[in-house]
Coordinates of C-alpha atoms in Angstrom, one line a residue:
X21 CA -8.1 -15.8 -16.0
X22 CA -5.2 -15.5 -18.4
X23 CA -4.7 -11.8 -17.3
X24 CA -4.6 -12.9 -13.7
X25 CA -2.2 -15.6 -14.3
X26 CA 0.0 -13.2 -16.3
X27 CA 0.0 -10.7 -13.5
X28 CA 0.8 -13.1 -10.7
X29 CA 3.5 -14.8 -12.8
X30 CA 4.9 -11.3 -13.8
X31 CA 5.3 -10.3 -10.1
X32 CA 7.2 -13.6 -9.4
X33 CA 9.5 -12.9 -12.4
X34 CA 10.3 -9.3 -11.1
X35 CA 10.9 -10.7 -7.5
X36 CA 13.1 -13.4 -8.9
X37 CA 15.2 -10.9 -10.9
X38 CA 15.3 -8.5 -7.9
X39 CA 16.5 -11.2 -5.6
X40 CA 19.4 -12.1 -7.8
X41 CA 20.4 -8.3 -8.2
X42 CA 20.3 -8.0 -4.4
X43 CA 22.4 -11.1 -3.9
X44 CA 25.3 -9.7 -6.0
X45 CA 28.4 -8.4 -4.2
X46 CA 28.0 -5.0 -5.9
X47 CA 24.6 -4.5 -4.0
X48 CA 26.2 -5.1 -0.6
X49 CA 28.2 -2.6 1.6
X50 CA 30.5 -5.4 2.6
X51 CA 31.1 -6.5 -1.0
X52 CA 30.2 -10.1 -0.2
X53 CA 27.4 -12.2 -1.6
X54 CA 24.0 -11.6 0.1
X55 CA 22.1 -14.5 1.8
X56 CA 19.5 -15.7 -0.7
X57 CA 16.5 -15.6 1.8
X58 CA 17.6 -12.1 2.8
X59 CA 17.7 -11.0 -0.9
X60 CA 14.3 -12.8 -1.5
X61 CA 12.7 -11.2 1.5
X62 CA 14.0 -7.7 0.6
X63 CA 13.0 -8.1 -3.1
X64 CA 9.5 -9.3 -2.2
X65 CA 9.0 -6.5 0.2
X66 CA 10.1 -4.0 -2.4
X67 CA 8.0 -5.3 -5.4
X68 CA 5.1 -5.7 -3.0
X69 CA 5.6 -2.2 -1.8
X70 CA 5.7 -3.3 1.8
X71 CA 8.8 -1.9 3.4
X72 CA 9.5 -4.7 5.9
X73 CA 13.2 -5.6 6.1
X74 CA 15.2 -8.1 8.1
X75 CA 18.3 -5.9 7.7
X76 CA 19.1 -2.1 7.9
X77 CA 18.7 -1.0 4.3
X78 CA 20.9 2.1 4.8
X79 CA 23.9 0.3 6.1
X80 CA 23.5 -3.3 4.7
X81 CA 23.1 -2.3 1.0
X82 CA 25.5 -0.2 -1.1
X83 CA 24.3 2.5 -3.3
X84 CA 23.7 0.1 -6.1
X85 CA 21.7 -2.2 -3.8
X86 CA 19.6 0.8 -2.7
X87 CA 19.1 1.9 -6.3
X88 CA 18.0 -1.6 -7.3
X89 CA 15.6 -1.7 -4.3
X90 CA 14.1 1.7 -5.5
X91 CA 13.6 0.4 -8.9
X92 CA 11.9 -2.6 -7.7
X93 CA 9.5 -0.5 -5.6
X94 CA 8.7 1.6 -8.6
X95 CA 7.9 -1.4 -10.7
X96 CA 5.9 -2.9 -7.9
X97 CA 3.9 0.2 -7.4
X98 CA 3.0 0.5 -11.1
X99 CA 2.0 -3.1 -11.2
X100 CA 3.4 -5.7 -13.6
X101 CA 1.0 -4.8 -16.5
X102 CA 1.3 -1.0 -16.2
X103 CA 5.1 -1.1 -15.8
X104 CA 5.4 -3.5 -18.9
X105 CA 3.2 -1.2 -20.8
X106 CA 5.0 2.0 -19.9
X107 CA 8.2 0.3 -21.1
X108 CA 6.7 -0.6 -24.4
X109 CA 5.3 2.8 -24.8
X110 CA 8.7 4.3 -24.3
X111 CA 10.0 1.9 -27.0
X112 CA 7.3 3.1 -29.3
X113 CA 5.4 -0.2 -29.4
X114 CA 1.9 -0.3 -30.9
X115 CA -0.8 -2.1 -29.0
X116 CA -3.0 -4.8 -30.4
X117 CA -6.6 -5.4 -29.3
X118 CA -5.4 -8.4 -27.2
X119 CA -3.0 -6.2 -25.2
X120 CA -5.7 -3.5 -24.9
X121 CA -8.1 -6.0 -23.4
X122 CA -5.5 -7.3 -21.0
X123 CA -4.7 -3.7 -19.9
X124 CA -8.4 -2.9 -19.5
X125 CA -8.9 -5.9 -17.2
X126 CA -5.8 -5.3 -15.1
X127 CA -6.7 -1.6 -14.6
X128 CA -10.4 -2.6 -14.0
X129 CA -11.6 0.0 -16.8
X130 CA -15.1 -0.1 -18.2
X131 CA -14.1 0.1 -21.8
X132 CA -11.0 0.0 -24.1
X133 CA -11.0 3.6 -25.2
X134 CA -8.3 5.6 -23.7
X135 CA -6.3 2.8 -22.1
X136 CA -3.1 4.0 -23.5
X137 CA -3.9 7.5 -22.4
X138 CA -4.5 6.4 -19.0
X139 CA -1.2 4.7 -18.7
X140 CA 0.5 7.9 -19.8
X141 CA -1.5 9.8 -17.2
X142 CA -0.5 7.4 -14.6
X143 CA 3.2 7.9 -15.4
X144 CA 2.8 11.7 -15.5
X145 CA 1.0 11.7 -12.2
X146 CA 3.7 9.6 -10.6
X147 CA 6.5 11.9 -11.9
X148 CA 4.9 15.0 -10.8
X149 CA 4.2 13.9 -7.3
X150 CA 7.7 12.3 -6.8
X151 CA 9.5 15.2 -8.2
X152 CA 7.6 17.7 -6.0
X153 CA 8.4 15.4 -3.0
X154 CA 12.1 15.4 -4.0
X155 CA 12.3 19.2 -4.3
X156 CA 10.6 19.8 -0.9
X157 CA 12.8 17.0 0.9
X158 CA 15.9 18.7 -0.4
X159 CA 15.2 21.5 2.2
X160 CA 15.3 18.7 4.8
X161 CA 18.3 16.5 3.9
X162 CA 20.6 18.9 2.0
X163 CA 21.5 21.1 5.0
X164 CA 22.4 17.9 6.9
X165 CA 24.2 15.8 4.3
X166 CA 25.3 18.1 1.5
X167 CA 23.9 18.2 -1.9
X168 CA 24.8 14.8 -3.4
X169 CA 23.9 12.6 -0.5
X170 CA 20.9 14.9 0.5
X171 CA 19.7 14.6 -3.1
X172 CA 19.9 10.7 -2.9
X173 CA 18.0 10.7 0.5
X174 CA 15.3 13.0 -1.0
X175 CA 14.8 10.8 -4.0
X176 CA 14.8 7.5 -2.0
X177 CA 12.2 8.5 0.6
X178 CA 10.0 10.6 -1.9
X179 CA 9.7 7.5 -4.1
X180 CA 9.0 5.2 -1.1
X181 CA 6.5 7.6 0.4
X182 CA 4.4 8.1 -2.8
X183 CA 4.4 4.4 -3.5
X184 CA 3.4 3.7 0.1
X185 CA 6.7 1.3 0.4
X186 CA 8.2 2.6 3.6
X187 CA 11.8 1.7 3.1
X188 CA 13.9 4.2 5.0
X189 CA 17.8 4.7 5.0
X190 CA 17.5 5.2 8.7
X191 CA 17.4 2.2 11.1
X192 CA 14.6 3.8 13.3
X193 CA 12.6 5.4 10.4
X194 CA 12.0 9.1 10.9
X195 CA 12.1 9.1 14.7
X196 CA 14.8 11.8 14.7
X197 CA 12.4 14.0 12.6
X198 CA 9.4 13.8 14.7
X199 CA 9.6 17.6 15.5
X200 CA 10.2 18.6 11.7
X201 CA 6.9 19.8 10.3
X202 CA 8.2 20.1 6.8
X203 CA 9.3 16.4 6.6
X204 CA 6.2 15.3 8.4
X205 CA 3.7 17.0 6.1
X206 CA 5.6 16.2 2.8
X207 CA 5.8 12.6 3.6
X208 CA 2.1 12.4 4.8
X209 CA 1.0 14.2 1.7
X210 CA 2.8 11.8 -0.7
X211 CA 1.4 8.9 1.3
X212 CA -2.1 10.0 1.2
X213 CA -2.0 10.9 -2.5
X214 CA -0.4 7.6 -3.3
X215 CA -3.0 5.9 -1.4
X216 CA -6.0 7.5 -3.0
X217 CA -5.5 5.9 -6.4
X218 CA -4.9 7.3 -9.8
X219 CA -8.6 7.6 -10.7
X220 CA -9.4 9.8 -7.7
X221 CA -6.3 11.9 -8.4
X222 CA -7.4 12.4 -12.1
X223 CA -11.0 13.3 -11.1
X224 CA -9.4 15.8 -8.7
X225 CA -7.4 17.1 -11.7
X226 CA -10.5 17.4 -13.9
X227 CA -12.4 19.3 -11.1
X228 CA -9.5 21.7 -10.7
X229 CA -9.2 22.3 -14.4
X230 CA -12.8 23.1 -14.8
X231 CA -12.7 25.5 -12.0
X232 CA -9.7 27.2 -13.5
X233 CA -11.3 27.4 -16.9
X234 CA -14.4 29.0 -15.4
X235 CA -16.8 26.1 -16.2
X236 CA -20.1 27.0 -14.7
X237 CA -21.5 23.4 -15.1
X238 CA -21.7 21.4 -11.9
X239 CA -18.9 18.7 -11.8
X240 CA -20.2 15.3 -11.0
X241 CA -18.0 13.1 -9.1
X242 CA -18.2 9.3 -9.4
X243 CA -19.4 7.1 -6.5
X244 CA -16.0 5.7 -6.3
X245 CA -14.5 9.2 -5.7
X246 CA -17.1 9.9 -3.0
X247 CA -16.5 6.8 -1.2
X248 CA -12.6 6.8 -1.4
X249 CA -12.2 10.5 -0.3
X250 CA -14.9 10.4 2.5
X251 CA -13.8 7.1 4.0
X252 CA -10.1 8.2 3.8
X253 CA -10.7 11.5 5.6
X254 CA -12.8 9.8 8.2
X255 CA -10.2 7.1 8.9
X256 CA -7.4 9.7 9.0
X257 CA -9.2 11.9 11.4
X258 CA -10.3 8.9 13.6
X259 CA -6.7 7.7 13.7
X260 CA -5.4 11.2 14.5
X261 CA -7.8 11.5 17.4
X262 CA -7.2 8.0 18.8
X263 CA -3.4 8.0 18.6
X264 CA -3.3 11.5 20.1
X265 CA -5.4 10.2 23.2
X266 CA -3.9 6.8 23.4
X267 CA -0.2 8.1 23.4
X268 CA -0.7 11.5 25.1
X269 CA 0.8 10.3 28.4
X270 CA 3.1 7.5 27.1
X271 CA 6.5 8.5 28.2
X272 CA 8.0 6.3 25.4
X273 CA 6.2 8.1 22.5
X274 CA 4.5 11.5 22.8
X275 CA 4.7 12.6 26.6
X276 CA 8.0 14.6 26.1
X277 CA 6.5 16.6 23.1
X278 CA 4.6 19.8 23.2
X279 CA 1.0 20.0 22.1
X280 CA 1.7 21.0 18.5
X281 CA 4.4 18.2 18.2
X282 CA 2.0 15.7 19.6
X283 CA -0.5 16.5 17.1
X284 CA 1.9 16.3 14.3
X285 CA 3.2 12.9 15.6
X286 CA -0.4 11.6 16.0
X287 CA -1.2 12.6 12.5
X288 CA 1.9 10.9 11.0
X289 CA 1.1 7.7 12.8
X290 CA -2.6 7.9 11.5
X291 CA -1.4 8.5 7.9
X292 CA 1.4 5.8 7.9
X293 CA -0.8 2.9 9.2
X294 CA -2.6 3.3 5.7
X295 CA 0.1 1.0 4.2
X296 CA 3.0 3.4 4.2
X297 CA 5.3 1.8 6.8
X298 CA 7.3 5.0 8.0
X299 CA 7.2 6.0 11.5
X300 CA 8.4 9.0 13.7
X301 CA 7.7 7.2 17.0
X302 CA 9.0 3.7 18.2
X303 CA 6.2 1.3 17.2
X304 CA 7.5 -1.2 19.7
X305 CA 6.7 1.3 22.6
X306 CA 3.0 2.0 21.6
X307 CA 0.3 1.1 24.2
X308 CA -1.8 -2.1 23.5
X309 CA -4.7 0.0 22.5
X310 CA -2.5 1.9 19.9
X311 CA -1.1 -1.3 18.6
X312 CA -4.7 -2.7 18.2
X313 CA -5.8 0.5 16.4
X314 CA -2.7 0.3 14.1
X315 CA -3.6 -3.4 13.1
X316 CA -7.2 -2.5 12.4
X317 CA -6.2 0.6 10.2
X318 CA -3.5 -1.5 8.5
X319 CA -6.0 -4.2 7.6
X320 CA -8.4 -1.7 6.1
X321 CA -5.5 -0.1 4.2
X322 CA -5.6 2.3 1.2
X323 CA -7.9 2.4 -1.8
X324 CA -8.3 0.5 -5.2
X325 CA -5.9 1.5 -7.9
X326 CA -3.5 2.9 -5.5
X327 CA 0.0 1.9 -4.3
X328 CA -1.4 0.7 -0.9
X329 CA -2.6 -2.6 0.1
X330 CA -5.2 -4.0 2.7
X331 CA -8.8 -4.9 2.1
X332 CA -9.3 -1.3 0.8
X333 CA -11.5 1.7 1.9
X334 CA -14.2 0.8 -0.7
X335 CA -14.5 -2.9 0.7
X336 CA -14.8 -1.4 4.2
X337 CA -17.5 1.1 3.2
X338 CA -19.4 -1.7 1.4
X339 CA -19.5 -3.9 4.4
X340 CA -20.4 -1.0 6.6
X341 CA -23.4 -0.2 4.5
X342 CA -24.2 -3.8 4.3
X343 CA -24.4 -4.1 8.1
X344 CA -26.4 -0.9 8.2
X345 CA -28.9 -2.3 5.7
X346 CA -29.2 -5.5 7.8
X347 CA -29.9 -3.6 11.0
X348 CA -32.5 -1.4 9.4
X349 CA -34.2 -4.5 7.8
X350 CA -33.6 -3.5 4.2
X351 CA -33.0 -6.0 1.4
X352 CA -30.7 -3.7 -0.7
X353 CA -27.5 -1.8 0.1
X354 CA -27.4 1.8 -0.6
X355 CA -24.3 4.2 -0.9
X356 CA -24.8 7.9 -1.6
X357 CA -28.3 7.1 -2.9
X358 CA -26.8 4.5 -5.2
X359 CA -27.7 0.7 -5.1
X360 CA -24.6 -1.5 -4.8
X361 CA -24.8 -4.6 -7.0
X362 CA -25.0 -8.0 -5.2
X363 CA -21.9 -9.3 -7.1
X364 CA -19.8 -6.3 -5.6
X365 CA -21.2 -7.2 -2.1
X366 CA -20.3 -10.9 -2.5
X367 CA -16.8 -9.9 -3.7
X368 CA -16.4 -7.5 -0.6
X369 CA -17.3 -10.3 1.6
X370 CA -15.1 -12.7 -0.1
X371 CA -12.1 -10.3 0.2
X372 CA -12.5 -9.7 3.9
X373 CA -13.3 -13.4 4.8
X374 CA -10.4 -14.8 2.8
X375 CA -8.0 -12.0 4.0
X376 CA -8.9 -12.7 7.7
X377 CA -8.4 -16.5 7.1
X378 CA -5.0 -15.9 5.6
X379 CA -3.9 -13.6 8.3
X380 CA -5.0 -16.2 11.0
X381 CA -3.4 -19.0 9.1
X382 CA -0.1 -17.3 8.6
X383 CA 0.0 -16.1 12.2
X384 CA -0.6 -19.7 13.5
X385 CA 2.2 -21.1 11.3
X386 CA 4.7 -18.6 12.6
X387 CA 3.5 -19.1 16.2
X388 CA 4.7 -22.7 15.7
X389 CA 8.0 -21.9 13.9
X390 CA 9.1 -18.9 16.1
X391 CA 7.8 -19.8 19.5
X392 CA 10.4 -17.2 21.0
X393 CA 8.1 -14.4 19.8
X394 CA 5.0 -13.0 21.4
X395 CA 1.7 -13.8 19.6
X396 CA 0.7 -10.2 19.5
X397 CA 4.0 -9.1 17.8
X398 CA 3.7 -12.0 15.2
X399 CA 0.1 -11.0 14.5
X400 CA 1.2 -7.3 14.0
X401 CA 3.9 -8.4 11.6
X402 CA 1.6 -10.7 9.5
X403 CA -1.0 -7.9 9.3
X404 CA 1.7 -5.5 8.3
X405 CA 3.1 -7.9 5.7
X406 CA -0.3 -8.9 4.2
X407 CA -1.5 -5.3 4.0
X408 CA 1.8 -4.3 2.5
X409 CA 2.4 -1.7 5.2
X410 CA 5.9 -2.4 6.5
X411 CA 5.4 -1.1 10.0
X412 CA 7.2 -3.3 12.7
X413 CA 7.5 -3.5 16.3
X414 CA 11.2 -4.2 15.8
X415 CA 11.2 -8.0 15.6
X416 CA 11.3 -8.7 11.8
X417 CA 15.1 -9.5 12.0
X418 CA 14.3 -12.1 14.6
X419 CA 12.2 -14.3 12.5
X420 CA 13.5 -17.7 11.6
X421 CA 13.9 -18.6 7.9
X422 CA 10.6 -20.5 8.0
X423 CA 8.9 -17.5 9.5
X424 CA 10.5 -15.1 6.8
X425 CA 9.1 -17.5 4.1
X426 CA 5.5 -17.2 5.5
X427 CA 5.9 -13.4 5.5
X428 CA 7.1 -13.5 2.0
X429 CA 4.0 -15.4 1.0
X430 CA 1.8 -13.0 2.9
X431 CA 3.4 -10.0 1.2
X432 CA 2.9 -11.6 -2.3
X433 CA -0.6 -12.5 -1.7
X434 CA -1.4 -9.2 -0.2
X435 CA 0.0 -7.4 -3.2
X436 CA -1.5 -9.4 -6.2
X437 CA -4.8 -9.8 -4.2
X438 CA -6.5 -12.8 -2.7
X439 CA -9.3 -13.1 -5.5
X440 CA -6.9 -12.5 -8.4
X441 CA -4.6 -15.2 -6.9
X442 CA -7.5 -17.6 -6.4
X443 CA -8.7 -16.9 -10.0
X444 CA -5.4 -18.2 -11.3
X445 CA -6.0 -21.6 -9.7
X446 CA -9.7 -22.2 -10.6
X447 CA -10.9 -22.2 -14.0
X448 CA -13.5 -19.6 -15.0
X449 CA -16.9 -21.0 -14.2
X450 CA -19.3 -21.1 -17.1
X451 CA -23.0 -20.0 -16.4
X452 CA -25.0 -22.9 -15.0
X453 CA -28.1 -24.0 -17.0
X454 CA -29.5 -25.3 -13.6
X455 CA -31.3 -23.0 -11.3
X456 CA -31.5 -24.3 -7.7
X457 CA -34.4 -23.7 -5.3
X458 CA -34.2 -21.2 -2.6
X459 CA -34.5 -22.1 1.1
X460 CA -34.2 -20.1 4.2
X461 CA -31.4 -20.2 6.8
X462 CA -31.2 -19.0 10.3
X463 CA -28.5 -16.6 11.1

């Protein structure tokens, strides 16, 4: 419980500092003080790696404002505990047992051994992917803007892509690059790896390392790795096919593109709904079917331990297999020939139900405070905020201050996690000495 409170309070502290920095005249292109709510909204969106913004980041903020924004994104992606640990490691701090236990709980590791090594691996992985993204994006931006400005564009978008944040220096996202294969595949590649989670990436690295060293022993992947990779591949392919079919003849999105460009655009849209927030087509012009599909994919989100949000791919798989077990009349939930513990199933159900209630509640409140907006658009924005996606139909700047505050709360809760936030409110329950009788209930 203490770790949960530390994490929740830590995010609030970082958001507060970020809001102050973004309020300063040095952060503004105009040189004036920023509006407090606008600064709070942007800082929350950055720390929660969402990407929603009520202003055009590329024009509204100066270079320093954009730099502060990028630092907030990186800190938010690491998470408060991990970011603090990295800073202490760089300062040569030695960790005590209490700090190792806190890290072990925040990173959901089984044991204390290798916690510091894991933090170093997370940092190294982040640097490798973001640096690779910068190098490749230089080929896109430098010919257009020159080296200095192109270099900044490459850094800004590479960091945002890998961390699934979705902030862009363009007012319309990457719409003008819909026909650029290089940008599309670099950005989607960063998004996918950022959404898989560090544990999955490290298992991939271990497998490649064993293969390169000629290890003959069969490499065994964890259940977590299998669930995350298979579910991710399924959702990406499903989204690709659905967006391709749904938008094929839409004159406002894919109709004017050739077959190859349509496939690339549909692929980008399928990937970005996994909590990234970038777009190469106008989200506001999607068909109703594609909007509904986007909402569903955003709600599922990325994977545990990643920079993405949503209920997570593992939760989705657990519920799917639980439903399958119920339909088959089995009293146990199996996944890849492994039995899922009941506590994990209960947690998955709690996450989905609490998330659905929160989204419905936030949507209802904004429907009262912003009656000039359509309910579908409000619902889309709320899911995008809660799942820390950042996609928008173009109405974010039209929200009133009460509506913006609701979205801020949704982004914060979506980033720290519903169960983690609840655990900070209610004290940890001690095991009960009383066992109650069981009774059947019709369902």
